[in-house]
mmCIF file of C-alpha atoms and ligand atoms in Angstrom:
data_model
loop_
_atom_site.group_PDB
_atom_site.id
_atom_site.type_symbol
_atom_site.label_atom_id
_atom_site.label_comp_id
_atom_site.label_asym_id
_atom_site.label_seq_id
_atom_site.Cartn_x
_atom_site.Cartn_y
_atom_site.Cartn_z
ATOM 1 C CA MET A 1262 -8.018 15.408 -10.532
ATOM 2 C CA ALA A 1263 -8.201 15.578 -6.731
ATOM 3 C CA LEU A 1264 -9.195 12.000 -5.967
ATOM 4 C CA ILE A 1265 -8.092 11.941 -2.351
ATOM 5 C CA GLY A 1266 -7.888 15.651 -1.561
ATOM 6 C CA SER A 1267 -10.656 15.340 1.005
ATOM 7 C CA GLY A 1268 -9.393 12.023 2.403
ATOM 8 C CA SER A 1269 -11.511 8.896 2.529
ATOM 9 C CA LYS A 1270 -15.029 8.304 3.822
ATOM 10 C CA PHE A 1271 -13.745 5.043 5.339
ATOM 11 C CA ALA A 1272 -11.819 4.870 8.614
ATOM 12 C CA SER A 1273 -9.254 2.429 7.220
ATOM 13 C CA LEU A 1274 -8.387 0.323 4.193
ATOM 14 C CA GLU A 1275 -9.901 -2.684 5.965
ATOM 15 C CA ALA A 1276 -13.141 -0.749 6.567
ATOM 16 C CA ALA A 1277 -13.284 0.124 2.866
ATOM 17 C CA ALA A 1278 -12.763 -3.542 1.928
ATOM 18 C CA LEU A 1279 -15.521 -4.632 4.292
ATOM 19 C CA ALA A 1280 -17.926 -2.040 2.891
ATOM 20 C CA ALA A 1281 -17.095 -3.062 -0.683
ATOM 21 C CA ALA A 1282 -17.784 -6.721 0.120
ATOM 22 C CA ALA A 1283 -21.434 -5.833 0.780
ATOM 23 C CA CYS A 1284 -21.727 -2.991 -1.753
ATOM 24 C CA VAL A 1285 -24.812 -2.634 -3.936
ATOM 25 C CA ASP A 1286 -24.076 0.888 -5.167
ATOM 26 C CA CYS A 1287 -24.153 0.007 -8.872
ATOM 27 C CA GLY A 1288 -25.691 -2.613 -11.123
ATOM 28 C CA LEU A 1289 -22.541 -4.742 -11.233
ATOM 29 C CA CYS A 1290 -23.535 -6.145 -7.827
ATOM 30 C CA MET A 1291 -26.292 -8.107 -9.601
ATOM 31 C CA THR A 1292 -23.955 -10.232 -11.700
ATOM 32 C CA ARG A 1293 -20.782 -10.552 -9.597
ATOM 33 C CA THR A 1294 -19.780 -13.746 -7.836
ATOM 34 C CA GLN A 1295 -17.691 -11.814 -5.351
ATOM 35 C CA VAL A 1296 -16.149 -8.405 -4.903
ATOM 36 C CA VAL A 1297 -12.492 -8.116 -5.934
ATOM 37 C CA PHE A 1298 -11.024 -5.402 -3.736
ATOM 38 C CA GLY A 1299 -7.241 -5.585 -4.026
ATOM 39 C CA ARG A 1300 -4.133 -7.520 -3.122
ATOM 40 C CA GLY A 1301 -0.484 -7.044 -2.307
ATOM 41 C CA ASN A 1302 1.311 -4.864 0.192
ATOM 42 C CA PRO A 1303 -0.659 -1.830 1.480
ATOM 43 C CA GLN A 1304 2.716 -0.252 2.363
ATOM 44 C CA ALA A 1305 4.091 -0.649 -1.159
ATOM 45 C CA LYS A 1306 5.471 2.341 -3.038
ATOM 46 C CA LEU A 1307 4.020 1.012 -6.294
ATOM 47 C CA MET A 1308 0.335 0.600 -7.122
ATOM 48 C CA ILE A 1309 -1.076 -0.965 -10.282
ATOM 49 C CA ILE A 1310 -4.642 -0.048 -11.174
ATOM 50 C CA GLY A 1311 -6.433 -2.126 -13.786
ATOM 51 C CA GLU A 1312 -9.874 -1.872 -15.269
ATOM 52 C CA GLY A 1313 -12.125 -4.398 -13.556
ATOM 53 C CA PRO A 1314 -12.243 -8.074 -12.588
ATOM 54 C CA GLY A 1315 -12.531 -10.699 -15.294
ATOM 55 C CA GLN A 1316 -13.967 -14.191 -14.946
ATOM 56 C CA HIS A 1317 -11.054 -15.689 -12.985
ATOM 57 C CA GLU A 1318 -10.863 -12.666 -10.688
ATOM 58 C CA ASP A 1319 -14.625 -12.811 -10.087
ATOM 59 C CA GLU A 1320 -14.286 -16.501 -9.166
ATOM 60 C CA SER A 1321 -11.189 -16.144 -6.984
ATOM 61 C CA GLY A 1322 -11.831 -12.736 -5.414
ATOM 62 C CA LEU A 1323 -8.292 -11.624 -6.367
ATOM 63 C CA PRO A 1324 -7.233 -9.132 -9.055
ATOM 64 C CA PHE A 1325 -5.009 -10.181 -11.961
ATOM 65 C CA VAL A 1326 -5.159 -13.960 -11.820
ATOM 66 C CA GLY A 1327 -5.488 -16.469 -14.701
ATOM 67 C CA GLN A 1328 -3.539 -15.890 -17.915
ATOM 68 C CA THR A 1329 -3.508 -12.123 -17.509
ATOM 69 C CA GLY A 1330 -2.232 -12.412 -13.963
ATOM 70 C CA ALA A 1331 0.442 -14.904 -14.980
ATOM 71 C CA LEU A 1332 1.712 -12.473 -17.611
ATOM 72 C CA LEU A 1333 1.670 -9.596 -15.108
ATOM 73 C CA ASP A 1334 3.692 -11.795 -12.722
ATOM 74 C CA LYS A 1335 6.248 -12.437 -15.476
ATOM 75 C CA ILE A 1336 6.471 -8.736 -16.276
ATOM 76 C CA LEU A 1337 6.979 -7.846 -12.613
ATOM 77 C CA GLN A 1338 9.526 -10.612 -12.104
ATOM 78 C CA ALA A 1339 11.469 -9.356 -15.117
ATOM 79 C CA GLY A 1340 11.734 -6.017 -13.325
ATOM 80 C CA ASN A 1341 12.674 -7.744 -10.052
ATOM 81 C CA ILE A 1342 9.397 -6.518 -8.546
ATOM 82 C CA ASP A 1343 7.853 -8.890 -5.994
ATOM 83 C CA ARG A 1344 4.102 -9.164 -6.570
ATOM 84 C CA GLU A 1345 3.292 -9.542 -2.878
ATOM 85 C CA LYS A 1346 5.957 -7.317 -1.299
ATOM 86 C CA ASP A 1347 6.623 -4.462 -3.730
ATOM 87 C CA VAL A 1348 3.210 -3.661 -5.170
ATOM 88 C CA TYR A 1349 -0.441 -3.155 -4.311
ATOM 89 C CA ILE A 1350 -2.805 -4.205 -7.122
ATOM 90 C CA CYS A 1351 -6.427 -3.227 -7.611
ATOM 91 C CA ASN A 1352 -8.971 -2.237 -10.259
ATOM 92 C CA VAL A 1353 -11.123 0.800 -10.993
ATOM 93 C CA VAL A 1354 -14.315 -1.209 -10.399
ATOM 94 C CA LYS A 1355 -14.427 -3.986 -7.855
ATOM 95 C CA CYS A 1356 -17.117 -6.142 -9.485
ATOM 96 C CA ARG A 1357 -16.904 -7.909 -12.843
ATOM 97 C CA PRO A 1358 -18.625 -6.178 -15.763
ATOM 98 C CA PRO A 1359 -20.658 -8.871 -17.593
ATOM 99 C CA GLY A 1360 -18.876 -10.365 -20.583
ATOM 100 C CA ASN A 1361 -15.701 -8.461 -19.637
ATOM 101 C CA ARG A 1362 -17.058 -5.251 -21.175
ATOM 102 C CA ALA A 1363 -15.445 -1.971 -20.134
ATOM 103 C CA PRO A 1364 -16.955 -0.486 -16.972
ATOM 104 C CA GLU A 1365 -19.431 2.315 -17.695
ATOM 105 C CA SER A 1366 -18.796 5.796 -16.357
ATOM 106 C CA LYS A 1367 -21.643 5.549 -13.811
ATOM 107 C CA GLU A 1368 -20.136 2.302 -12.495
ATOM 108 C CA ARG A 1369 -16.687 3.865 -12.263
ATOM 109 C CA GLU A 1370 -18.143 6.836 -10.417
ATOM 110 C CA ALA A 1371 -20.068 4.650 -7.962
ATOM 111 C CA CYS A 1372 -16.939 2.615 -7.224
ATOM 112 C CA LEU A 1373 -14.552 5.563 -6.939
ATOM 113 C CA GLN A 1374 -15.062 5.679 -3.137
ATOM 114 C CA TYR A 1375 -13.069 2.438 -2.821
ATOM 115 C CA LEU A 1376 -10.270 3.469 -5.171
ATOM 116 C CA GLN A 1377 -10.045 6.759 -3.252
ATOM 117 C CA ALA A 1378 -9.633 4.792 -0.020
ATOM 118 C CA GLN A 1379 -6.924 2.630 -1.589
ATOM 119 C CA LEU A 1380 -5.022 5.673 -2.862
ATOM 120 C CA PHE A 1381 -5.454 7.467 0.475
ATOM 121 C CA TYR A 1382 -4.312 4.613 2.720
ATOM 122 C CA VAL A 1383 -1.677 2.989 0.509
ATOM 123 C CA ARG A 1384 -0.233 6.367 -0.561
ATOM 124 C CA PRO A 1385 1.809 4.952 -3.452
ATOM 125 C CA LYS A 1386 4.651 6.994 -4.892
ATOM 126 C CA LEU A 1387 4.388 5.368 -8.322
ATOM 127 C CA ILE A 1388 1.091 4.409 -9.946
ATOM 128 C CA LEU A 1389 0.725 2.365 -13.139
ATOM 129 C CA LEU A 1390 -2.585 2.688 -14.958
ATOM 130 C CA ALA A 1391 -3.214 -0.522 -16.910
ATOM 131 C CA GLY A 1392 -5.758 0.164 -19.624
ATOM 132 C CA SER A 1393 -7.990 3.013 -20.694
ATOM 133 C CA ALA A 1394 -10.581 2.813 -17.878
ATOM 134 C CA ALA A 1395 -7.847 3.433 -15.320
ATOM 135 C CA VAL A 1396 -6.374 6.255 -17.423
ATOM 136 C CA GLN A 1397 -9.766 7.931 -17.861
ATOM 137 C CA THR A 1398 -10.575 7.627 -14.157
ATOM 138 C CA ILE A 1399 -7.273 8.890 -12.764
ATOM 139 C CA LEU A 1400 -5.938 11.210 -15.461
ATOM 140 C CA GLN A 1401 -9.275 12.143 -17.022
ATOM 141 C CA VAL A 1402 -7.900 11.930 -20.543
ATOM 142 C CA LYS A 1403 -9.089 9.845 -23.466
ATOM 143 C CA ASP A 1404 -5.795 9.604 -25.349
ATOM 144 C CA PRO A 1405 -5.007 6.100 -26.640
ATOM 145 C CA ILE A 1406 -2.647 4.222 -24.316
ATOM 146 C CA SER A 1407 -0.218 3.834 -27.214
ATOM 147 C CA HIS A 1408 0.220 7.645 -27.266
ATOM 148 C CA ILE A 1409 0.760 8.213 -23.561
ATOM 149 C CA ARG A 1410 2.242 4.966 -22.216
ATOM 150 C CA GLY A 1411 5.645 5.214 -20.646
ATOM 151 C CA LYS A 1412 5.225 8.873 -19.664
ATOM 152 C CA TRP A 1413 5.061 10.062 -16.061
ATOM 153 C CA PHE A 1414 2.184 12.352 -15.120
ATOM 154 C CA PRO A 1415 1.955 14.218 -11.800
ATOM 155 C CA GLY A 1416 -0.442 12.733 -9.238
ATOM 156 C CA GLU A 1417 -1.570 13.614 -5.730
ATOM 157 C CA ASN A 1418 0.749 13.388 -2.711
ATOM 158 C CA ASP A 1419 3.803 13.714 -4.961
ATOM 159 C CA ALA A 1420 2.929 10.426 -6.644
ATOM 160 C CA ARG A 1421 3.802 9.952 -10.284
ATOM 161 C CA VAL A 1422 1.438 8.199 -12.628
ATOM 162 C CA MET A 1423 2.283 6.219 -15.764
ATOM 163 C CA PRO A 1424 -0.168 4.674 -18.243
ATOM 164 C CA VAL A 1425 0.924 1.217 -19.429
ATOM 165 C CA PHE A 1426 -0.573 -1.446 -21.683
ATOM 166 C CA HIS A 1427 -3.004 -3.801 -19.961
ATOM 167 C CA PRO A 1428 -1.554 -7.339 -19.756
ATOM 168 C CA SER A 1429 -4.610 -8.697 -21.611
ATOM 169 C CA TYR A 1430 -3.631 -6.500 -24.587
ATOM 170 C CA LEU A 1431 -0.114 -7.915 -24.432
ATOM 171 C CA LEU A 1432 -1.550 -11.442 -24.484
ATOM 172 C CA ARG A 1433 -3.118 -10.636 -27.845
ATOM 173 C CA ASN A 1434 0.134 -9.167 -29.213
ATOM 174 C CA ASP A 1435 2.786 -11.802 -28.902
ATOM 175 C CA SER A 1436 5.686 -10.193 -30.775
ATOM 176 C CA LYS A 1437 8.718 -9.166 -28.731
ATOM 177 C CA GLU A 1438 10.368 -7.242 -31.559
ATOM 178 C CA VAL A 1439 11.721 -3.777 -30.926
ATOM 179 C CA GLY A 1440 8.769 -1.366 -30.908
ATOM 180 C CA SER A 1441 6.149 -4.075 -30.222
ATOM 181 C CA PRO A 1442 3.762 -3.652 -27.250
ATOM 182 C CA LYS A 1443 5.674 -6.276 -25.218
ATOM 183 C CA TRP A 1444 8.986 -4.585 -25.935
ATOM 184 C CA LEU A 1445 7.493 -1.209 -24.960
ATOM 185 C CA MET A 1446 6.161 -2.732 -21.719
ATOM 186 C CA TRP A 1447 9.645 -3.969 -20.941
ATOM 187 C CA GLN A 1448 10.976 -0.413 -21.379
ATOM 188 C CA ASP A 1449 8.262 0.837 -19.009
ATOM 189 C CA ILE A 1450 9.044 -1.771 -16.352
ATOM 190 C CA LYS A 1451 12.743 -0.944 -16.530
ATOM 191 C CA GLU A 1452 11.834 2.707 -15.917
ATOM 192 C CA VAL A 1453 9.622 1.710 -12.946
ATOM 193 C CA ARG A 1454 12.465 -0.408 -11.526
ATOM 194 C CA LYS A 1455 14.813 2.559 -11.858
ATOM 195 C CA GLN A 1456 12.405 4.869 -10.029
ATOM 196 C CA LEU A 1457 11.813 2.280 -7.272
ATOM 197 C CA ASP A 1458 15.573 2.025 -6.776
ATOM 198 C CA ILE A 1459 15.785 5.811 -6.452
ATOM 199 C CA LEU A 1460 12.928 5.816 -3.904
ATOM 200 C CA ASN A 1461 14.596 3.008 -1.934
ATOM 201 C CA ARG A 1462 17.966 4.775 -1.630
HETATM 202 S S1 LIG B 1789 -18.591 -2.222 -8.770
HETATM 203 FE FE1 LIG B 1789 -18.083 -1.008 -6.957
HETATM 204 S S2 LIG B 1789 -19.838 0.379 -6.697
HETATM 205 FE FE2 LIG B 1789 -20.503 -1.271 -8.050
HETATM 206 S S3 LIG B 1789 -21.429 -2.795 -6.666
HETATM 207 FE FE3 LIG B 1789 -19.263 -3.381 -6.977
HETATM 208 S S4 LIG B 1789 -18.177 -2.467 -5.232
HETATM 209 FE FE4 LIG B 1789 -20.181 -1.425 -5.398
#
């Protein structure tokens, strides 16, 4: 899917963030506390795209905080990936869906302008899609994550895209045995670390 083929309607990443902060383009604006645009390094080679803000993100204005964020931090640290320096983190929709439901397709479509800007200005080389909303938005496939996680798919601007389990799913599956979701995530992070090392040579 050509998400950024025609560039971005915003003049900069900062302009996109400012526009999002006042956005009323879908119904999620009615129930949000604040818009959660993104965090991390806009020059990073790695981008992680999640689904949408949860309660803690809605309260703090930052993606992946609370228990889910703490687990993501642990996962990144295990791969020697610095959360602030090595990665840019955002979500498909920038406002919290009520009750943490999955974002609807019309909400994802309305919010795509901001994700397009983030992809256009950050220009990541590696993109991790955490959860099915991110996979459906970027890859336009409905395969279960368990079938396609850990595989690289071609993206725009020579980026490569990998679906991975969402950290909130890993929180509900505590086993670390070989073949468990946490073990599989560890394999995926090792692969990401390897590709980052190749890019940094
Ligand atoms: S979710 Fe996106 S499109 Fe909807 S109001 Fe928030 S910023 Fe705007």
